[in-house]
Tab-separated table of C-alpha atoms in Angstrom:
chain	number	residue	atom	x	y	z
A	1	UNK	CA	-86.886	-165.299	-52.986
A	2	UNK	CA	-90.283	-163.650	-52.444
A	3	UNK	CA	-93.488	-165.533	-53.159
A	4	UNK	CA	-95.395	-164.647	-56.296
A	5	UNK	CA	-98.587	-164.125	-54.365
A	6	UNK	CA	-99.449	-163.303	-50.822
A	7	UNK	CA	-100.989	-166.123	-48.844
A	8	UNK	CA	-103.489	-165.792	-46.069
A	9	UNK	CA	-103.526	-168.404	-43.404
A	10	UNK	CA	-106.122	-170.396	-41.440
A	11	UNK	CA	-106.725	-173.406	-39.197
A	12	UNK	CA	-106.778	-177.148	-39.680
A	13	UNK	CA	-108.021	-180.165	-37.713
A	14	UNK	CA	-110.788	-179.050	-35.370
A	15	UNK	CA	-113.397	-180.533	-33.122
A	16	UNK	CA	-117.007	-179.445	-33.859
A	17	UNK	CA	-117.226	-177.693	-30.511
A	18	UNK	CA	-114.516	-175.304	-31.744
A	19	UNK	CA	-116.434	-174.376	-34.899
A	20	UNK	CA	-117.317	-170.696	-34.524
A	21	UNK	CA	-120.774	-169.189	-34.638
A	22	UNK	CA	-120.325	-166.818	-37.536
A	23	UNK	CA	-123.905	-165.554	-37.474
A	24	UNK	CA	-123.403	-163.175	-34.587
A	25	UNK	CA	-123.590	-159.536	-35.675
A	26	UNK	CA	-121.367	-157.319	-33.611
A	27	UNK	CA	-122.471	-153.851	-32.617
A	28	UNK	CA	-120.586	-151.197	-34.576
A	29	UNK	CA	-119.399	-147.962	-33.097
A	30	UNK	CA	-120.177	-144.710	-34.934
A	31	UNK	CA	-117.508	-142.900	-36.898
A	32	UNK	CA	-115.691	-139.959	-35.349
A	33	UNK	CA	-115.311	-136.668	-37.114
A	34	UNK	CA	-111.918	-135.434	-38.292
A	35	UNK	CA	-109.748	-134.295	-35.388
A	36	UNK	CA	-108.236	-131.019	-36.443
A	37	UNK	CA	-105.895	-130.703	-33.508
A	38	UNK	CA	-102.294	-131.219	-34.578
A	39	UNK	CA	-101.748	-134.061	-32.157
A	40	UNK	CA	-104.716	-135.958	-33.573
A	41	UNK	CA	-104.126	-135.479	-37.299
A	42	UNK	CA	-102.322	-138.747	-37.962
A	43	UNK	CA	-104.738	-140.785	-35.911
A	44	UNK	CA	-107.747	-139.211	-37.584
A	45	UNK	CA	-106.335	-139.991	-40.999
A	46	UNK	CA	-106.102	-143.627	-40.080
A	47	UNK	CA	-109.576	-143.576	-38.541
A	48	UNK	CA	-111.207	-142.359	-41.709
A	49	UNK	CA	-109.397	-144.637	-44.085
A	50	UNK	CA	-110.220	-147.728	-42.110
A	51	UNK	CA	-113.869	-146.720	-41.881
A	52	UNK	CA	-114.098	-147.297	-45.641
A	53	UNK	CA	-114.190	-151.030	-44.998
A	54	UNK	CA	-117.148	-150.596	-42.687
A	55	UNK	CA	-118.945	-148.345	-45.186
A	56	UNK	CA	-118.464	-150.806	-48.022
A	57	UNK	CA	-119.230	-153.926	-46.052
A	58	UNK	CA	-122.055	-152.539	-43.957
A	59	UNK	CA	-124.524	-155.014	-45.476
A	60	UNK	CA	-122.294	-157.933	-44.598
A	61	UNK	CA	-120.286	-157.130	-41.449
A	62	UNK	CA	-117.597	-159.472	-40.236
A	63	UNK	CA	-120.062	-161.196	-37.927
A	64	UNK	CA	-122.033	-162.737	-40.795
A	65	UNK	CA	-120.575	-165.768	-42.521
A	66	UNK	CA	-122.521	-168.988	-42.403
A	67	UNK	CA	-124.434	-171.460	-44.559
A	68	UNK	CA	-127.599	-169.425	-43.961
A	69	UNK	CA	-125.923	-166.091	-44.645
A	70	UNK	CA	-123.115	-166.876	-47.122
A	71	UNK	CA	-122.711	-163.384	-48.557
A	72	UNK	CA	-124.580	-160.223	-49.322
A	73	UNK	CA	-123.816	-158.069	-52.318
A	74	UNK	CA	-121.517	-159.111	-55.142
A	75	UNK	CA	-121.923	-162.720	-56.159
A	76	UNK	CA	-124.456	-163.428	-53.458
A	77	UNK	CA	-126.213	-166.133	-55.445
A	78	UNK	CA	-125.673	-169.696	-54.269
A	79	UNK	CA	-123.522	-171.894	-56.519
A	80	UNK	CA	-125.362	-174.127	-58.955
A	81	UNK	CA	-126.536	-177.388	-57.438
A	82	UNK	CA	-124.023	-180.114	-58.170
A	83	UNK	CA	-124.961	-183.325	-59.936
A	84	UNK	CA	-125.038	-186.313	-57.585
A	85	UNK	CA	-121.996	-187.746	-59.356
A	86	UNK	CA	-120.093	-184.620	-58.312
A	87	UNK	CA	-120.909	-184.954	-54.624
A	88	UNK	CA	-119.594	-187.097	-51.786
A	89	UNK	CA	-121.695	-187.475	-48.639
A	90	UNK	CA	-123.714	-184.486	-49.743
A	91	UNK	CA	-120.685	-182.233	-50.246
A	92	UNK	CA	-119.801	-180.964	-53.741
A	93	UNK	CA	-116.426	-182.085	-55.031
A	94	UNK	CA	-113.867	-179.313	-55.264
A	95	UNK	CA	-110.589	-178.856	-57.086
A	96	UNK	CA	-107.150	-178.307	-55.625
A	97	UNK	CA	-105.060	-176.049	-57.807
A	98	UNK	CA	-102.103	-173.723	-57.817
A	99	UNK	CA	-102.258	-170.999	-60.455
A	100	UNK	CA	-99.717	-168.210	-60.607
A	101	UNK	CA	-98.941	-165.391	-62.929
A	102	UNK	CA	-95.513	-163.995	-63.676
A	103	UNK	CA	-92.013	-165.362	-63.513
A	104	UNK	CA	-90.256	-166.878	-60.575
A	105	UNK	CA	-91.354	-169.456	-58.041
A	106	UNK	CA	-92.608	-169.387	-54.497
A	107	UNK	CA	-89.722	-169.656	-52.121
A	108	UNK	CA	-88.277	-167.881	-49.117
A	109	UNK	CA	-84.694	-167.061	-48.209
A	110	UNK	CA	-83.156	-166.649	-44.778
A	111	UNK	CA	-80.112	-167.610	-42.769
A	112	UNK	CA	-82.201	-170.027	-40.692
A	113	UNK	CA	-85.756	-171.329	-40.703
A	114	UNK	CA	-86.370	-169.474	-37.431
A	115	UNK	CA	-86.205	-166.185	-39.343
A	116	UNK	CA	-89.251	-167.140	-41.396
A	117	UNK	CA	-91.872	-166.589	-38.698
A	118	UNK	CA	-94.970	-165.310	-40.444
A	119	UNK	CA	-97.621	-164.571	-37.832
A	120	UNK	CA	-99.787	-167.533	-38.864
A	121	UNK	CA	-102.060	-168.061	-35.820
A	122	UNK	CA	-102.669	-171.723	-36.628
A	123	UNK	CA	-102.267	-174.099	-33.719
A	124	UNK	CA	-103.104	-177.795	-33.976
A	125	UNK	CA	-106.155	-178.814	-31.962
A	126	UNK	CA	-106.378	-182.541	-31.045
A	127	UNK	CA	-109.622	-183.948	-32.362
A	128	UNK	CA	-111.349	-187.205	-33.103
A	129	UNK	CA	-113.369	-185.488	-35.814
A	130	UNK	CA	-111.245	-183.653	-38.343
A	131	UNK	CA	-113.262	-181.231	-40.487
A	132	UNK	CA	-112.607	-177.795	-41.952
A	133	UNK	CA	-114.896	-175.275	-43.644
A	134	UNK	CA	-114.495	-174.738	-47.395
A	135	UNK	CA	-115.766	-171.711	-49.316
A	136	UNK	CA	-116.421	-170.844	-52.931
A	137	UNK	CA	-114.430	-167.791	-54.022
A	138	UNK	CA	-116.971	-165.506	-55.678
A	139	UNK	CA	-114.262	-163.334	-57.234
A	140	UNK	CA	-112.680	-166.199	-59.170
A	141	UNK	CA	-113.469	-166.308	-62.884
A	142	UNK	CA	-110.973	-168.785	-64.312
A	143	UNK	CA	-108.504	-166.228	-65.656
A	144	UNK	CA	-105.230	-166.187	-63.733
A	145	UNK	CA	-104.551	-162.514	-64.395
A	146	UNK	CA	-107.756	-161.177	-62.866
A	147	UNK	CA	-110.804	-161.979	-60.774
A	148	UNK	CA	-114.417	-160.972	-61.114
A	149	UNK	CA	-115.420	-157.346	-60.683
A	150	UNK	CA	-116.399	-156.358	-57.146
A	151	UNK	CA	-116.975	-152.735	-58.112
A	152	UNK	CA	-118.408	-152.592	-61.616
A	153	UNK	CA	-118.946	-148.911	-62.448
A	154	UNK	CA	-117.101	-145.628	-62.141
A	155	UNK	CA	-120.041	-144.185	-60.213
A	156	UNK	CA	-119.828	-146.940	-57.617
A	157	UNK	CA	-116.089	-146.438	-57.184
A	158	UNK	CA	-116.605	-142.686	-56.847
A	159	UNK	CA	-119.207	-143.154	-54.110
A	160	UNK	CA	-116.739	-145.315	-52.179
A	161	UNK	CA	-114.009	-142.671	-52.598
A	162	UNK	CA	-116.327	-139.869	-51.516
A	163	UNK	CA	-117.389	-141.808	-48.432
A	164	UNK	CA	-113.739	-142.412	-47.590
A	165	UNK	CA	-112.879	-138.737	-48.048
A	166	UNK	CA	-115.784	-137.688	-45.853
A	167	UNK	CA	-114.687	-140.073	-43.131
A	168	UNK	CA	-111.274	-138.433	-43.293
A	169	UNK	CA	-112.793	-134.980	-42.815
A	170	UNK	CA	-111.714	-134.228	-46.378
A	171	UNK	CA	-113.264	-133.588	-49.729
A	172	UNK	CA	-112.431	-135.102	-53.081
A	173	UNK	CA	-110.559	-132.558	-55.173
A	174	UNK	CA	-110.253	-134.645	-58.317
A	175	UNK	CA	-110.664	-138.175	-59.590
A	176	UNK	CA	-109.009	-140.128	-62.328
A	177	UNK	CA	-109.949	-143.514	-63.730
A	178	UNK	CA	-107.801	-146.213	-65.244
A	179	UNK	CA	-109.414	-148.232	-68.018
A	180	UNK	CA	-108.612	-151.186	-70.202
A	181	UNK	CA	-110.067	-152.241	-73.511
A	182	UNK	CA	-111.831	-155.551	-73.911
A	183	UNK	CA	-113.874	-157.175	-76.653
A	184	UNK	CA	-117.410	-158.220	-75.767
A	185	UNK	CA	-119.686	-159.622	-78.473
A	186	UNK	CA	-117.151	-158.470	-81.111
A	187	UNK	CA	-117.423	-154.893	-79.784
A	188	UNK	CA	-114.419	-153.142	-78.245
A	189	UNK	CA	-115.395	-151.524	-74.957
A	190	UNK	CA	-113.558	-149.700	-72.202
A	191	UNK	CA	-113.811	-151.043	-68.673
A	192	UNK	CA	-112.890	-149.039	-65.600
A	193	UNK	CA	-110.304	-150.965	-63.579
A	194	UNK	CA	-109.673	-148.474	-60.770
A	195	UNK	CA	-110.397	-144.954	-59.589
A	196	UNK	CA	-107.898	-142.672	-57.865
A	197	UNK	CA	-109.134	-139.747	-55.788
A	198	UNK	CA	-106.989	-136.877	-54.570
A	199	UNK	CA	-108.381	-135.698	-51.245
A	200	UNK	CA	-107.512	-132.852	-48.903
A	201	UNK	CA	-108.615	-131.480	-45.561
A	202	UNK	CA	-107.554	-128.690	-43.264
A	203	UNK	CA	-104.276	-130.235	-42.142
A	204	UNK	CA	-103.749	-133.386	-44.154
A	205	UNK	CA	-104.280	-135.085	-47.487
A	206	UNK	CA	-104.717	-138.572	-48.842
A	207	UNK	CA	-104.725	-140.437	-52.122
A	208	UNK	CA	-107.400	-143.097	-52.326
A	209	UNK	CA	-107.432	-145.865	-54.897
A	210	UNK	CA	-110.542	-147.987	-55.363
A	211	UNK	CA	-109.914	-151.161	-57.373
A	212	UNK	CA	-112.495	-153.145	-59.332
A	213	UNK	CA	-111.336	-156.256	-57.458
A	214	UNK	CA	-112.662	-154.865	-54.176
A	215	UNK	CA	-109.630	-153.317	-52.509
A	216	UNK	CA	-109.472	-149.782	-51.177
A	217	UNK	CA	-105.946	-148.432	-50.711
A	218	UNK	CA	-105.110	-145.188	-48.959
A	219	UNK	CA	-101.842	-143.293	-48.999
A	220	UNK	CA	-101.759	-141.072	-45.912
A	221	UNK	CA	-100.007	-137.741	-45.564
A	222	UNK	CA	-98.688	-137.240	-42.958
A	223	UNK	CA	-97.841	-140.839	-42.126
A	224	UNK	CA	-98.707	-142.378	-38.749
A	225	UNK	CA	-95.975	-143.258	-36.212
A	226	UNK	CA	-95.856	-147.033	-35.845
A	227	UNK	CA	-92.565	-147.983	-34.215
A	228	UNK	CA	-92.849	-148.080	-30.440
A	229	UNK	CA	-95.201	-150.236	-28.422
A	230	UNK	CA	-97.158	-147.134	-27.454
A	231	UNK	CA	-97.462	-145.981	-31.082
A	232	UNK	CA	-98.580	-149.407	-32.252
A	233	UNK	CA	-101.034	-149.707	-29.388
A	234	UNK	CA	-102.566	-146.379	-30.327
A	235	UNK	CA	-102.828	-147.375	-33.985
A	236	UNK	CA	-104.291	-150.757	-33.068
A	237	UNK	CA	-106.923	-149.098	-30.907
A	238	UNK	CA	-108.003	-147.071	-33.918
A	239	UNK	CA	-107.907	-150.128	-36.161
A	240	UNK	CA	-109.981	-152.126	-33.693
A	241	UNK	CA	-112.716	-149.515	-33.597
A	242	UNK	CA	-113.036	-148.494	-37.212
A	243	UNK	CA	-112.417	-151.797	-38.920
A	244	UNK	CA	-114.829	-153.490	-36.582
A	245	UNK	CA	-111.903	-155.080	-34.734
A	246	UNK	CA	-112.464	-155.240	-31.003
A	247	UNK	CA	-109.056	-156.794	-30.376
A	248	UNK	CA	-106.689	-156.338	-33.292
A	249	UNK	CA	-103.587	-158.479	-33.770
A	250	UNK	CA	-100.492	-157.555	-35.762
A	251	UNK	CA	-99.006	-160.334	-37.880
A	252	UNK	CA	-95.551	-159.725	-39.329
A	253	UNK	CA	-93.868	-161.922	-41.902
A	254	UNK	CA	-90.749	-161.619	-43.962
A	255	UNK	CA	-87.796	-163.194	-45.684
A	256	UNK	CA	-84.519	-161.987	-47.120
A	257	UNK	CA	-83.737	-160.875	-50.654
A	258	UNK	CA	-80.685	-162.046	-52.611
A	259	UNK	CA	-78.591	-159.372	-50.866
A	260	UNK	CA	-79.466	-160.696	-47.422
A	261	UNK	CA	-81.781	-157.796	-46.557
A	262	UNK	CA	-84.906	-158.655	-44.573
A	263	UNK	CA	-88.178	-157.590	-46.243
A	264	UNK	CA	-91.136	-157.454	-43.850
A	265	UNK	CA	-94.885	-157.518	-44.461
A	266	UNK	CA	-97.290	-156.256	-41.795
A	267	UNK	CA	-100.959	-157.273	-41.551
A	268	UNK	CA	-103.609	-156.764	-38.893
A	269	UNK	CA	-106.698	-158.841	-38.193
A	270	UNK	CA	-109.373	-159.462	-35.536
A	271	UNK	CA	-108.443	-161.683	-32.625
A	272	UNK	CA	-110.862	-164.255	-31.211
A	273	UNK	CA	-111.008	-166.732	-28.358
A	274	UNK	CA	-112.390	-169.221	-30.855
A	275	UNK	CA	-109.355	-170.562	-32.758
A	276	UNK	CA	-111.263	-171.288	-35.958
A	277	UNK	CA	-112.831	-167.851	-36.074
A	278	UNK	CA	-109.487	-166.229	-35.350
A	279	UNK	CA	-107.820	-167.982	-38.243
A	280	UNK	CA	-110.701	-167.318	-40.609
A	281	UNK	CA	-110.361	-163.649	-39.678
A	282	UNK	CA	-106.704	-163.790	-40.615
A	283	UNK	CA	-107.464	-165.725	-43.766
A	284	UNK	CA	-110.247	-163.601	-45.209
A	285	UNK	CA	-110.460	-160.257	-43.440
A	286	UNK	CA	-106.962	-159.011	-42.650
A	287	UNK	CA	-105.727	-155.590	-43.721
A	288	UNK	CA	-102.307	-154.807	-45.147
A	289	UNK	CA	-100.230	-152.015	-43.632
A	290	UNK	CA	-97.425	-150.352	-45.582
A	291	UNK	CA	-94.621	-148.317	-44.076
A	292	UNK	CA	-93.194	-145.027	-45.299
A	293	UNK	CA	-89.877	-146.019	-46.909
A	294	UNK	CA	-89.078	-142.627	-48.436
A	295	UNK	CA	-88.705	-140.594	-45.270
A	296	UNK	CA	-87.570	-141.276	-41.731
A	297	UNK	CA	-86.534	-144.772	-40.704
A	298	UNK	CA	-89.287	-146.645	-42.526
A	299	UNK	CA	-91.369	-147.339	-39.422
A	300	UNK	CA	-94.222	-144.862	-39.955
A	301	UNK	CA	-97.495	-146.191	-41.334
A	302	UNK	CA	-98.298	-144.641	-44.713
A	303	UNK	CA	-100.469	-147.127	-46.636
A	304	UNK	CA	-103.572	-149.037	-45.581
A	305	UNK	CA	-105.088	-151.593	-47.975
A	306	UNK	CA	-108.434	-153.194	-47.219
A	307	UNK	CA	-109.888	-156.097	-49.183
A	308	UNK	CA	-113.476	-157.318	-49.643
A	309	UNK	CA	-113.144	-159.711	-46.729
A	310	UNK	CA	-115.888	-162.254	-46.184
A	311	UNK	CA	-118.059	-160.758	-48.933
A	312	UNK	CA	-116.268	-162.867	-51.528
A	313	UNK	CA	-116.726	-166.217	-49.772
A	314	UNK	CA	-119.719	-168.552	-50.084
A	315	UNK	CA	-119.843	-171.423	-47.589
A	316	UNK	CA	-119.879	-174.896	-49.178
A	317	UNK	CA	-119.606	-177.154	-46.153
A	318	UNK	CA	-117.360	-178.704	-43.524
A	319	UNK	CA	-115.014	-181.151	-45.271
A	320	UNK	CA	-113.116	-184.069	-43.714
A	321	UNK	CA	-109.375	-183.453	-43.771
A	322	UNK	CA	-106.210	-185.475	-43.379
A	323	UNK	CA	-103.659	-185.126	-40.608
A	324	UNK	CA	-100.164	-183.712	-40.853
A	325	UNK	CA	-98.475	-187.113	-40.991
A	326	UNK	CA	-100.627	-188.221	-43.918
A	327	UNK	CA	-99.857	-184.957	-45.685
A	328	UNK	CA	-96.150	-185.452	-45.084
A	329	UNK	CA	-96.345	-188.931	-46.587
A	330	UNK	CA	-98.093	-187.499	-49.669
A	331	UNK	CA	-95.337	-184.906	-50.043
A	332	UNK	CA	-92.621	-187.565	-49.926
A	333	UNK	CA	-94.510	-189.575	-52.564
A	334	UNK	CA	-94.549	-186.567	-54.868
A	335	UNK	CA	-98.252	-185.839	-54.433
A	336	UNK	CA	-98.122	-182.072	-54.086
A	337	UNK	CA	-98.576	-178.731	-55.825
A	338	UNK	CA	-95.703	-176.314	-56.250
A	339	UNK	CA	-94.105	-173.763	-58.538
A	340	UNK	CA	-90.601	-174.817	-57.515
A	341	UNK	CA	-88.489	-176.139	-60.430
A	342	UNK	CA	-87.299	-179.718	-59.931
A	343	UNK	CA	-83.668	-178.842	-60.586
A	344	UNK	CA	-83.493	-176.655	-57.468
A	345	UNK	CA	-83.645	-179.802	-55.327
A	346	UNK	CA	-80.684	-182.133	-54.736
A	347	UNK	CA	-80.588	-185.369	-56.723
A	348	UNK	CA	-82.237	-187.188	-53.844
A	349	UNK	CA	-85.303	-184.977	-54.215
A	350	UNK	CA	-87.531	-184.184	-51.240
A	351	UNK	CA	-86.392	-186.128	-48.184
A	352	UNK	CA	-87.537	-186.038	-44.578
A	353	UNK	CA	-84.424	-184.224	-43.392
A	354	UNK	CA	-85.116	-181.320	-45.787
A	355	UNK	CA	-88.632	-180.624	-44.505
A	356	UNK	CA	-87.967	-177.846	-42.004
A	357	UNK	CA	-91.496	-176.555	-41.361
A	358	UNK	CA	-95.141	-177.334	-42.013
A	359	UNK	CA	-98.224	-175.236	-41.355
A	360	UNK	CA	-101.863	-175.310	-42.307
A	361	UNK	CA	-103.014	-172.453	-44.542
A	362	UNK	CA	-105.975	-171.327	-46.594
A	363	UNK	CA	-105.338	-170.069	-50.100
A	364	UNK	CA	-107.925	-167.479	-51.111
A	365	UNK	CA	-106.414	-165.041	-53.584
A	366	UNK	CA	-108.199	-164.007	-56.788
A	367	UNK	CA	-106.534	-166.981	-58.477
A	368	UNK	CA	-108.021	-169.587	-56.152
A	369	UNK	CA	-111.417	-171.025	-57.073
A	370	UNK	CA	-111.987	-172.187	-53.509
A	371	UNK	CA	-110.873	-170.973	-50.115
A	372	UNK	CA	-109.726	-174.362	-48.897
A	373	UNK	CA	-107.037	-175.666	-46.538
A	374	UNK	CA	-103.605	-176.884	-47.593
A	375	UNK	CA	-100.592	-178.129	-45.698
A	376	UNK	CA	-97.752	-175.771	-46.601
A	377	UNK	CA	-94.300	-177.334	-46.416
A	378	UNK	CA	-90.982	-175.484	-46.316
A	379	UNK	CA	-88.443	-177.691	-48.092
A	380	UNK	CA	-84.786	-176.699	-48.027
A	381	UNK	CA	-83.422	-176.537	-51.574
A	382	UNK	CA	-79.954	-177.640	-52.624
A	383	UNK	CA	-76.973	-175.829	-51.150
A	384	UNK	CA	-75.495	-173.069	-53.261
A	385	UNK	CA	-78.832	-172.119	-54.783
A	386	UNK	CA	-79.233	-169.387	-55.829
A	387	UNK	CA	-75.642	-168.856	-56.865
A	388	UNK	CA	-75.895	-165.060	-56.493
A	389	UNK	CA	-76.946	-165.195	-52.852
A	390	UNK	CA	-74.671	-163.980	-50.071
A	391	UNK	CA	-72.735	-166.531	-48.094
A	392	UNK	CA	-74.812	-168.535	-45.663
A	393	UNK	CA	-78.160	-167.639	-47.190
A	394	UNK	CA	-80.501	-170.617	-47.592
A	395	UNK	CA	-83.558	-171.047	-49.793
A	396	UNK	CA	-86.763	-172.908	-48.930
A	397	UNK	CA	-89.193	-173.951	-51.653
A	398	UNK	CA	-92.910	-173.956	-50.817
A	399	UNK	CA	-94.922	-177.125	-51.486
A	400	UNK	CA	-98.667	-177.587	-50.952
A	401	UNK	CA	-100.577	-180.756	-50.100
A	402	UNK	CA	-104.403	-180.492	-50.096
A	403	UNK	CA	-105.784	-180.977	-46.603
A	404	UNK	CA	-109.247	-181.979	-47.841
A	405	UNK	CA	-109.480	-185.747	-48.219
A	406	UNK	CA	-108.780	-186.851	-51.761
A	407	UNK	CA	-112.208	-188.440	-52.305
A	408	UNK	CA	-113.725	-184.941	-52.094
A	409	UNK	CA	-111.412	-183.593	-54.802
A	410	UNK	CA	-112.383	-183.810	-58.447
A	411	UNK	CA	-108.800	-183.339	-59.628
A	412	UNK	CA	-105.366	-182.440	-58.363
A	413	UNK	CA	-103.198	-180.868	-61.066
A	414	UNK	CA	-99.572	-181.402	-60.090
A	415	UNK	CA	-96.729	-179.095	-61.041
A	416	UNK	CA	-94.296	-180.743	-63.444
A	417	UNK	CA	-91.185	-178.947	-62.208
A	418	UNK	CA	-90.909	-176.476	-65.101
A	419	UNK	CA	-91.846	-172.855	-65.665
A	420	UNK	CA	-94.944	-171.899	-67.638
């Protein structure tokens, strides 16, 4: 069963000498013009679309993320100073929470746990000092169904679309906005939620969608070959240059649906020799690649979705964290967060022999108030669940244990085993 929300992953226990210098500003390479030659059409399409991220985030490139330079642009103000009763050793207390929207629960299906590789670059680093950075999510506003506005006006969205079209060697032919009504001060107003731009050039076209939440999605036509090693290498070279990636890494994840079919998700992010920086890149600044499922064999790249990246994160501090064994003990005691119904477990509940995998992750979707680390456990649910699954298909429920030490948490709401 697919998860309700996509998770981005990052690192755990680290020694201070591994903490990355996130103040370095990398030199950016200039954009290339549209390549009209037939052999370069697909590559040029990808070049232009990915340059949108650089255009939008030019004031806060990937190299800037630190206590001194938390963010620039939307939500750049520092969080309100916490009362001394809400701090521990100078660090503000944070909450650990798990908020979802929609039906279902977070679980993954496969024939074996080995099929559930997800590209998480986390590797445990032995350390006498266990700390992890925590960030305030500037796009969180307390409503599960939406975050704060990153783009606030139609004009701003149109400028982003026009810049994207220009980088593609195209022009915007038409735009259309989606709006929703909301009541502010007893007055019904219309708010723009996204803008879609139809773009065309000499030999190609694209549909760009700019969302108020900060994502820019591009549907490319023609799609870009992305099957062989050579094709992926070529695409990655383009990604590395125009997303600011010097050494891009592909991370694939997937699980099976109730019919036993594998569903794969492909992301790309910046590599780094520094393990913390690498995992923060994956956590906060990865891009989602979508394949063309309508034509061919489904291996050509057709969609590229870029998020706001580090712009939405405001550094709070380096927090002491617990080790994996302590987290495992908390899980067995029932001290966890999950959306998995209790009746999907056997009568014995969660036992050591049913914990088949653990990894350290950061949750930083629009529904997470903080980008903070959690231990993510894969717990095998009772046999025969779900009843409609094909023979031999197993289901793992996902359970989270906060990695930040409990004294730094103001509250830990625990799932009661039912649906909301």
